Amino acid sequence: MITERRHDPYGAVHKGIRAAHMRCLVAIGAADAASDAQIARLVAEINEHLAMCGTHLEDENAVLHVALDARRPGATAHAAEDHDDHLASFAELKALLSPLAAAAPGNRAPVLAALYRRFGRFVADDLLHMEHEEHVLLPDLQAAFTDEELRELEGRIVATIPPEHMVLFLDAMLEAMPKADGTAMLDAMRAGMPPAAYAALMQAVEDRRRGRTSMAHAA
Ligand SMILES: [Fe+2]
Ligand SMILES: [Fe+2]
């Protein structure tokens, strides 16, 4: 049976977030507490990741939740509670990153272990949260809005993402989706952007990937 494929504003970005969650979790677990370079790089990576997750949460609150609640009052209540929990997680994780960055090498291991456990709990919470959004909120969104309206809402979100965060989203999403889907997404982006801005964005994504590869080879 062929069912009509509706627009899904969660699909690509949630794949990217899931992939980046896993990469960060592994990076925390594998970091050498005695290595200044690895710890500095890890703290920067987790801070960037939390910034990306925070942007995603704020965009959902400001655009998707506002729009859905206007047509289905109360539909986003559970997801909004999850978002509040996530904000608490961001604060607790940042409260571990600062002492990790400042600690002498011999004092880092317990902070690193606490970060690993707390980040793992956040990932577990967010995996359930994203499943709720995809399983409960998405059918509500698709029932309340046409695909054209959903694309317009998604476009509003994309338009507000600053370039430095767009690099993080693209880097995460492109490695997490089939190549053909990534190509289609980039083609659509290129069509809506000035050529120089698109080229600069893709160069930043490439630089970020290359930096990660060279770090992995140096380790
Ligand atoms: Fe969310
Ligand atoms: Fe989400």
PDB file of C-alpha atoms and ligand atoms in Angstrom:
ATOM      1  CA  MET A   1       0.000   0.000   0.000  1.00  0.00           C
ATOM      2  CA  ILE A   2       1.385   3.405  -0.926  1.00  0.00           C
ATOM      3  CA  THR A   3       0.640   6.082   1.640  1.00  0.00           C
ATOM      4  CA  GLU A   4       1.015   9.761   0.927  1.00  0.00           C
ATOM      5  CA  ARG A   5       4.300  11.062   2.310  1.00  0.00           C
ATOM      6  CA  ARG A   6       3.615  14.153   4.374  1.00  0.00           C
ATOM      7  CA  HIS A   7       6.150  16.838   5.181  1.00  0.00           C
ATOM      8  CA  ASP A   8       8.059  16.103   8.386  1.00  0.00           C
ATOM      9  CA  PRO A   9       9.777  19.081  10.014  1.00  0.00           C
ATOM     10  CA  TYR A  10      11.425  16.807  12.623  1.00  0.00           C
ATOM     11  CA  GLY A  11      12.951  14.082  10.451  1.00  0.00           C
ATOM     12  CA  ALA A  12      16.272  15.477   9.272  1.00  0.00           C
ATOM     13  CA  VAL A  13      17.109  17.626  12.277  1.00  0.00           C
ATOM     14  CA  HIS A  14      16.314  14.871  14.781  1.00  0.00           C
ATOM     15  CA  LYS A  15      18.503  12.419  12.857  1.00  0.00           C
ATOM     16  CA  GLY A  16      21.312  14.945  13.099  1.00  0.00           C
ATOM     17  CA  ILE A  17      20.769  15.551  16.804  1.00  0.00           C
ATOM     18  CA  ARG A  18      20.677  11.815  17.535  1.00  0.00           C
ATOM     19  CA  ALA A  19      23.947  11.307  15.616  1.00  0.00           C
ATOM     20  CA  ALA A  20      25.629  14.238  17.370  1.00  0.00           C
ATOM     21  CA  HIS A  21      24.400  13.003  20.784  1.00  0.00           C
ATOM     22  CA  MET A  22      26.090   9.649  20.153  1.00  0.00           C
ATOM     23  CA  ARG A  23      29.285  11.213  18.863  1.00  0.00           C
ATOM     24  CA  CYS A  24      29.514  13.456  21.945  1.00  0.00           C
ATOM     25  CA  LEU A  25      28.761  10.619  24.352  1.00  0.00           C
ATOM     26  CA  VAL A  26      31.524   8.502  22.834  1.00  0.00           C
ATOM     27  CA  ALA A  27      33.893  11.486  22.857  1.00  0.00           C
ATOM     28  CA  ILE A  28      33.337  12.040  26.592  1.00  0.00           C
ATOM     29  CA  GLY A  29      33.862   8.359  27.353  1.00  0.00           C
ATOM     30  CA  ALA A  30      37.022   8.163  25.239  1.00  0.00           C
ATOM     31  CA  ALA A  31      38.652  11.419  26.390  1.00  0.00           C
ATOM     32  CA  ASP A  32      42.027  11.144  28.135  1.00  0.00           C
ATOM     33  CA  ALA A  33      41.724  13.126  31.378  1.00  0.00           C
ATOM     34  CA  ALA A  34      45.487  13.734  31.364  1.00  0.00           C
ATOM     35  CA  SER A  35      45.511  15.372  27.929  1.00  0.00           C
ATOM     36  CA  ASP A  36      45.063  19.164  28.014  1.00  0.00           C
ATOM     37  CA  ALA A  37      44.393  19.228  24.261  1.00  0.00           C
ATOM     38  CA  GLN A  38      41.750  16.492  24.355  1.00  0.00           C
ATOM     39  CA  ILE A  39      39.940  18.027  27.324  1.00  0.00           C
ATOM     40  CA  ALA A  40      39.961  21.511  25.778  1.00  0.00           C
ATOM     41  CA  ARG A  41      38.632  20.092  22.521  1.00  0.00           C
ATOM     42  CA  LEU A  42      35.985  18.033  24.355  1.00  0.00           C
ATOM     43  CA  VAL A  43      34.726  21.008  26.383  1.00  0.00           C
ATOM     44  CA  ALA A  44      34.445  23.072  23.199  1.00  0.00           C
ATOM     45  CA  GLU A  45      32.641  20.244  21.395  1.00  0.00           C
ATOM     46  CA  ILE A  46      30.088  19.695  24.157  1.00  0.00           C
ATOM     47  CA  ASN A  47      29.499  23.439  24.531  1.00  0.00           C
ATOM     48  CA  GLU A  48      28.825  23.682  20.781  1.00  0.00           C
ATOM     49  CA  HIS A  49      26.521  20.688  20.930  1.00  0.00           C
ATOM     50  CA  LEU A  50      24.520  22.157  23.816  1.00  0.00           C
ATOM     51  CA  ALA A  51      24.241  25.434  21.894  1.00  0.00           C
ATOM     52  CA  MET A  52      22.849  23.551  18.887  1.00  0.00           C
ATOM     53  CA  CYS A  53      20.390  21.633  21.077  1.00  0.00           C
ATOM     54  CA  GLY A  54      19.362  24.888  22.755  1.00  0.00           C
ATOM     55  CA  THR A  55      18.693  26.537  19.397  1.00  0.00           C
ATOM     56  CA  HIS A  56      16.584  23.574  18.319  1.00  0.00           C
ATOM     57  CA  LEU A  57      14.539  23.744  21.521  1.00  0.00           C
ATOM     58  CA  GLU A  58      14.004  27.518  21.257  1.00  0.00           C
ATOM     59  CA  ASP A  59      12.966  27.239  17.606  1.00  0.00           C
ATOM     60  CA  GLU A  60      10.441  24.516  18.404  1.00  0.00           C
ATOM     61  CA  ASN A  61       9.017  26.607  21.255  1.00  0.00           C
ATOM     62  CA  ALA A  62       8.864  29.819  19.235  1.00  0.00           C
ATOM     63  CA  VAL A  63       7.496  28.438  15.966  1.00  0.00           C
ATOM     64  CA  LEU A  64       6.114  24.886  16.059  1.00  0.00           C
ATOM     65  CA  HIS A  65       4.623  24.980  19.560  1.00  0.00           C
ATOM     66  CA  VAL A  66       3.104  28.428  19.135  1.00  0.00           C
ATOM     67  CA  ALA A  67       1.560  27.430  15.800  1.00  0.00           C
ATOM     68  CA  LEU A  68       0.236  24.064  17.007  1.00  0.00           C
ATOM     69  CA  ASP A  69      -1.159  25.428  20.272  1.00  0.00           C
ATOM     70  CA  ALA A  70      -3.068  28.068  18.292  1.00  0.00           C
ATOM     71  CA  ARG A  71      -4.929  25.324  16.423  1.00  0.00           C
ATOM     72  CA  ARG A  72      -4.849  22.574  19.072  1.00  0.00           C
ATOM     73  CA  PRO A  73      -4.676  24.215  22.503  1.00  0.00           C
ATOM     74  CA  GLY A  74      -2.647  22.181  24.988  1.00  0.00           C
ATOM     75  CA  ALA A  75      -1.186  19.816  22.361  1.00  0.00           C
ATOM     76  CA  THR A  76       2.390  20.762  23.198  1.00  0.00           C
ATOM     77  CA  ALA A  77       2.097  20.593  27.009  1.00  0.00           C
ATOM     78  CA  HIS A  78       4.110  17.371  27.386  1.00  0.00           C
ATOM     79  CA  ALA A  79       6.822  18.487  24.961  1.00  0.00           C
ATOM     80  CA  ALA A  80       7.035  21.862  26.717  1.00  0.00           C
ATOM     81  CA  GLU A  81       7.653  20.087  30.042  1.00  0.00           C
ATOM     82  CA  ASP A  82      10.401  18.063  28.370  1.00  0.00           C
ATOM     83  CA  HIS A  83      11.921  21.304  27.088  1.00  0.00           C
ATOM     84  CA  ASP A  84      11.995  22.718  30.620  1.00  0.00           C
ATOM     85  CA  ASP A  85      13.759  19.541  31.776  1.00  0.00           C
ATOM     86  CA  HIS A  86      16.255  19.962  28.934  1.00  0.00           C
ATOM     87  CA  LEU A  87      17.019  23.518  30.063  1.00  0.00           C
ATOM     88  CA  ALA A  88      17.830  22.130  33.515  1.00  0.00           C
ATOM     89  CA  SER A  89      20.055  19.492  31.869  1.00  0.00           C
ATOM     90  CA  PHE A  90      21.909  22.162  29.876  1.00  0.00           C
ATOM     91  CA  ALA A  91      22.584  24.107  33.093  1.00  0.00           C
ATOM     92  CA  GLU A  92      23.809  21.010  34.964  1.00  0.00           C
ATOM     93  CA  LEU A  93      26.032  19.920  32.073  1.00  0.00           C
ATOM     94  CA  LYS A  94      27.557  23.392  31.756  1.00  0.00           C
ATOM     95  CA  ALA A  95      28.161  23.362  35.513  1.00  0.00           C
ATOM     96  CA  LEU A  96      30.339  20.268  34.953  1.00  0.00           C
ATOM     97  CA  LEU A  97      32.144  21.607  31.876  1.00  0.00           C
ATOM     98  CA  SER A  98      33.562  24.676  33.648  1.00  0.00           C
ATOM     99  CA  PRO A  99      35.326  22.728  36.452  1.00  0.00           C
ATOM    100  CA  LEU A 100      36.508  20.130  33.931  1.00  0.00           C
ATOM    101  CA  ALA A 101      38.189  22.830  31.869  1.00  0.00           C
ATOM    102  CA  ALA A 102      39.721  24.420  34.966  1.00  0.00           C
ATOM    103  CA  ALA A 103      40.844  21.274  36.829  1.00  0.00           C
ATOM    104  CA  ALA A 104      44.450  20.106  37.024  1.00  0.00           C
ATOM    105  CA  PRO A 105      44.966  16.885  35.001  1.00  0.00           C
ATOM    106  CA  GLY A 106      45.108  14.761  38.166  1.00  0.00           C
ATOM    107  CA  ASN A 107      41.711  16.043  39.332  1.00  0.00           C
ATOM    108  CA  ARG A 108      39.796  15.644  36.079  1.00  0.00           C
ATOM    109  CA  ALA A 109      38.769  11.957  36.169  1.00  0.00           C
ATOM    110  CA  PRO A 110      35.832  12.252  38.617  1.00  0.00           C
ATOM    111  CA  VAL A 111      34.453  15.332  36.812  1.00  0.00           C
ATOM    112  CA  LEU A 112      34.776  13.549  33.480  1.00  0.00           C
ATOM    113  CA  ALA A 113      32.980  10.496  34.874  1.00  0.00           C
ATOM    114  CA  ALA A 114      30.175  12.696  36.236  1.00  0.00           C
ATOM    115  CA  LEU A 115      29.883  14.445  32.862  1.00  0.00           C
ATOM    116  CA  TYR A 116      29.695  11.079  31.077  1.00  0.00           C
ATOM    117  CA  ARG A 117      26.836   9.876  33.284  1.00  0.00           C
ATOM    118  CA  ARG A 118      24.926  13.171  33.217  1.00  0.00           C
ATOM    119  CA  PHE A 119      25.292  13.532  29.458  1.00  0.00           C
ATOM    120  CA  GLY A 120      24.128   9.938  28.996  1.00  0.00           C
ATOM    121  CA  ARG A 121      21.013  10.700  31.051  1.00  0.00           C
ATOM    122  CA  PHE A 122      20.328  13.787  28.946  1.00  0.00           C
ATOM    123  CA  VAL A 123      20.686  11.727  25.766  1.00  0.00           C
ATOM    124  CA  ALA A 124      18.274   9.122  27.155  1.00  0.00           C
ATOM    125  CA  ASP A 125      15.766  11.866  28.013  1.00  0.00           C
ATOM    126  CA  ASP A 126      16.110  13.476  24.600  1.00  0.00           C
ATOM    127  CA  LEU A 127      15.759  10.200  22.687  1.00  0.00           C
ATOM    128  CA  LEU A 128      12.403   9.701  24.417  1.00  0.00           C
ATOM    129  CA  HIS A 129      11.491  13.351  23.858  1.00  0.00           C
ATOM    130  CA  MET A 130      12.215  13.231  20.127  1.00  0.00           C
ATOM    131  CA  GLU A 131      10.212  10.018  19.853  1.00  0.00           C
ATOM    132  CA  HIS A 132       7.288  11.819  21.500  1.00  0.00           C
ATOM    133  CA  GLU A 133       7.597  14.711  19.056  1.00  0.00           C
ATOM    134  CA  GLU A 134       7.705  12.357  16.078  1.00  0.00           C
ATOM    135  CA  HIS A 135       5.038   9.959  17.326  1.00  0.00           C
ATOM    136  CA  VAL A 136       2.559  12.351  18.978  1.00  0.00           C
ATOM    137  CA  LEU A 137       3.229  15.953  17.900  1.00  0.00           C
ATOM    138  CA  LEU A 138       3.984  15.200  14.247  1.00  0.00           C
ATOM    139  CA  PRO A 139       0.582  13.593  13.546  1.00  0.00           C
ATOM    140  CA  ASP A 140      -1.030  16.580  15.285  1.00  0.00           C
ATOM    141  CA  LEU A 141       0.993  19.003  13.165  1.00  0.00           C
ATOM    142  CA  GLN A 142       0.193  17.102   9.983  1.00  0.00           C
ATOM    143  CA  ALA A 143      -3.517  17.044  10.845  1.00  0.00           C
ATOM    144  CA  ALA A 144      -3.626  20.737  11.732  1.00  0.00           C
ATOM    145  CA  PHE A 145      -1.462  22.104   8.876  1.00  0.00           C
ATOM    146  CA  THR A 146      -1.016  21.501   5.171  1.00  0.00           C
ATOM    147  CA  ASP A 147       2.410  20.498   3.879  1.00  0.00           C
ATOM    148  CA  GLU A 148       2.782  23.986   2.442  1.00  0.00           C
ATOM    149  CA  GLU A 149       2.116  25.477   5.882  1.00  0.00           C
ATOM    150  CA  LEU A 150       4.543  23.040   7.526  1.00  0.00           C
ATOM    151  CA  ARG A 151       7.238  24.011   5.015  1.00  0.00           C
ATOM    152  CA  GLU A 152       6.542  27.668   5.731  1.00  0.00           C
ATOM    153  CA  LEU A 153       6.929  27.070   9.495  1.00  0.00           C
ATOM    154  CA  GLU A 154      10.161  25.139   8.904  1.00  0.00           C
ATOM    155  CA  GLY A 155      11.418  27.896   6.613  1.00  0.00           C
ATOM    156  CA  ARG A 156      10.750  30.430   9.353  1.00  0.00           C
ATOM    157  CA  ILE A 157      12.923  28.376  11.713  1.00  0.00           C
ATOM    158  CA  VAL A 158      15.757  27.954   9.216  1.00  0.00           C
ATOM    159  CA  ALA A 159      15.749  31.683   8.443  1.00  0.00           C
ATOM    160  CA  THR A 160      16.451  32.559  12.096  1.00  0.00           C
ATOM    161  CA  ILE A 161      19.354  30.132  12.635  1.00  0.00           C
ATOM    162  CA  PRO A 162      22.638  32.065  12.712  1.00  0.00           C
ATOM    163  CA  PRO A 163      25.312  30.792  10.262  1.00  0.00           C
ATOM    164  CA  GLU A 164      27.590  29.546  13.067  1.00  0.00           C
ATOM    165  CA  HIS A 165      24.788  27.300  14.323  1.00  0.00           C
ATOM    166  CA  MET A 166      23.714  26.297  10.811  1.00  0.00           C
ATOM    167  CA  VAL A 167      27.201  24.826  10.375  1.00  0.00           C
ATOM    168  CA  LEU A 168      26.612  22.613  13.425  1.00  0.00           C
ATOM    169  CA  PHE A 169      23.188  21.467  12.210  1.00  0.00           C
ATOM    170  CA  LEU A 170      24.410  20.721   8.686  1.00  0.00           C
ATOM    171  CA  ASP A 171      27.475  18.866   9.921  1.00  0.00           C
ATOM    172  CA  ALA A 172      25.284  16.719  12.186  1.00  0.00           C
ATOM    173  CA  MET A 173      22.497  16.141   9.648  1.00  0.00           C
ATOM    174  CA  LEU A 174      24.606  15.321   6.600  1.00  0.00           C
ATOM    175  CA  GLU A 175      26.354  12.423   8.275  1.00  0.00           C
ATOM    176  CA  ALA A 176      23.078  11.076   9.650  1.00  0.00           C
ATOM    177  CA  MET A 177      20.918  10.808   6.521  1.00  0.00           C
ATOM    178  CA  PRO A 178      21.102   8.965   3.190  1.00  0.00           C
ATOM    179  CA  LYS A 179      23.362  10.756   0.724  1.00  0.00           C
ATOM    180  CA  ALA A 180      20.500  11.380  -1.722  1.00  0.00           C
ATOM    181  CA  ASP A 181      18.455  13.095   1.020  1.00  0.00           C
ATOM    182  CA  GLY A 182      21.441  15.252   1.964  1.00  0.00           C
ATOM    183  CA  THR A 183      21.980  16.236  -1.667  1.00  0.00           C
ATOM    184  CA  ALA A 184      18.317  17.193  -2.039  1.00  0.00           C
ATOM    185  CA  MET A 185      18.456  19.251   1.168  1.00  0.00           C
ATOM    186  CA  LEU A 186      21.587  21.088   0.003  1.00  0.00           C
ATOM    187  CA  ASP A 187      20.102  21.697  -3.461  1.00  0.00           C
ATOM    188  CA  ALA A 188      17.071  23.344  -1.842  1.00  0.00           C
ATOM    189  CA  MET A 189      19.300  25.447   0.422  1.00  0.00           C
ATOM    190  CA  ARG A 190      21.515  26.545  -2.452  1.00  0.00           C
ATOM    191  CA  ALA A 191      18.462  27.631  -4.449  1.00  0.00           C
ATOM    192  CA  GLY A 192      17.394  29.966  -1.644  1.00  0.00           C
ATOM    193  CA  MET A 193      20.751  31.525  -0.733  1.00  0.00           C
ATOM    194  CA  PRO A 194      23.197  33.978  -2.308  1.00  0.00           C
ATOM    195  CA  PRO A 195      25.992  31.876  -3.920  1.00  0.00           C
ATOM    196  CA  ALA A 196      28.739  33.410  -1.747  1.00  0.00           C
ATOM    197  CA  ALA A 197      26.825  32.717   1.483  1.00  0.00           C
ATOM    198  CA  TYR A 198      26.169  29.114   0.432  1.00  0.00           C
ATOM    199  CA  ALA A 199      29.837  28.599  -0.508  1.00  0.00           C
ATOM    200  CA  ALA A 200      31.010  30.049   2.819  1.00  0.00           C
ATOM    201  CA  LEU A 201      28.601  27.842   4.748  1.00  0.00           C
ATOM    202  CA  MET A 202      29.688  24.677   2.961  1.00  0.00           C
ATOM    203  CA  GLN A 203      33.356  25.584   3.410  1.00  0.00           C
ATOM    204  CA  ALA A 204      32.740  25.963   7.161  1.00  0.00           C
ATOM    205  CA  VAL A 205      31.037  22.535   7.264  1.00  0.00           C
ATOM    206  CA  GLU A 206      33.955  20.990   5.348  1.00  0.00           C
ATOM    207  CA  ASP A 207      36.523  22.646   7.652  1.00  0.00           C
ATOM    208  CA  ARG A 208      34.683  21.337  10.690  1.00  0.00           C
ATOM    209  CA  ARG A 209      34.634  17.794   9.311  1.00  0.00           C
ATOM    210  CA  ARG A 210      38.290  17.952   8.341  1.00  0.00           C
ATOM    211  CA  GLY A 211      39.197  19.211  11.806  1.00  0.00           C
ATOM    212  CA  ARG A 212      37.397  16.263  13.389  1.00  0.00           C
ATOM    213  CA  THR A 213      39.138  13.773  11.092  1.00  0.00           C
ATOM    214  CA  SER A 214      42.588  15.204  11.785  1.00  0.00           C
ATOM    215  CA  MET A 215      41.896  15.101  15.558  1.00  0.00           C
ATOM    216  CA  ALA A 216      40.899  11.442  15.256  1.00  0.00           C
ATOM    217  CA  HIS A 217      44.080  10.616  13.358  1.00  0.00           C
ATOM    218  CA  ALA A 218      46.230  12.520  15.845  1.00  0.00           C
ATOM    219  CA  ALA A 219      44.727  10.679  18.826  1.00  0.00           C
TER     220      ALA A 219
HETATM  221 FE    FE B   1      11.854  19.360  21.363  1.00  0.00          FE
HETATM  222 FE    FE B   2      12.858  18.302  18.497  1.00  0.00          FE
END
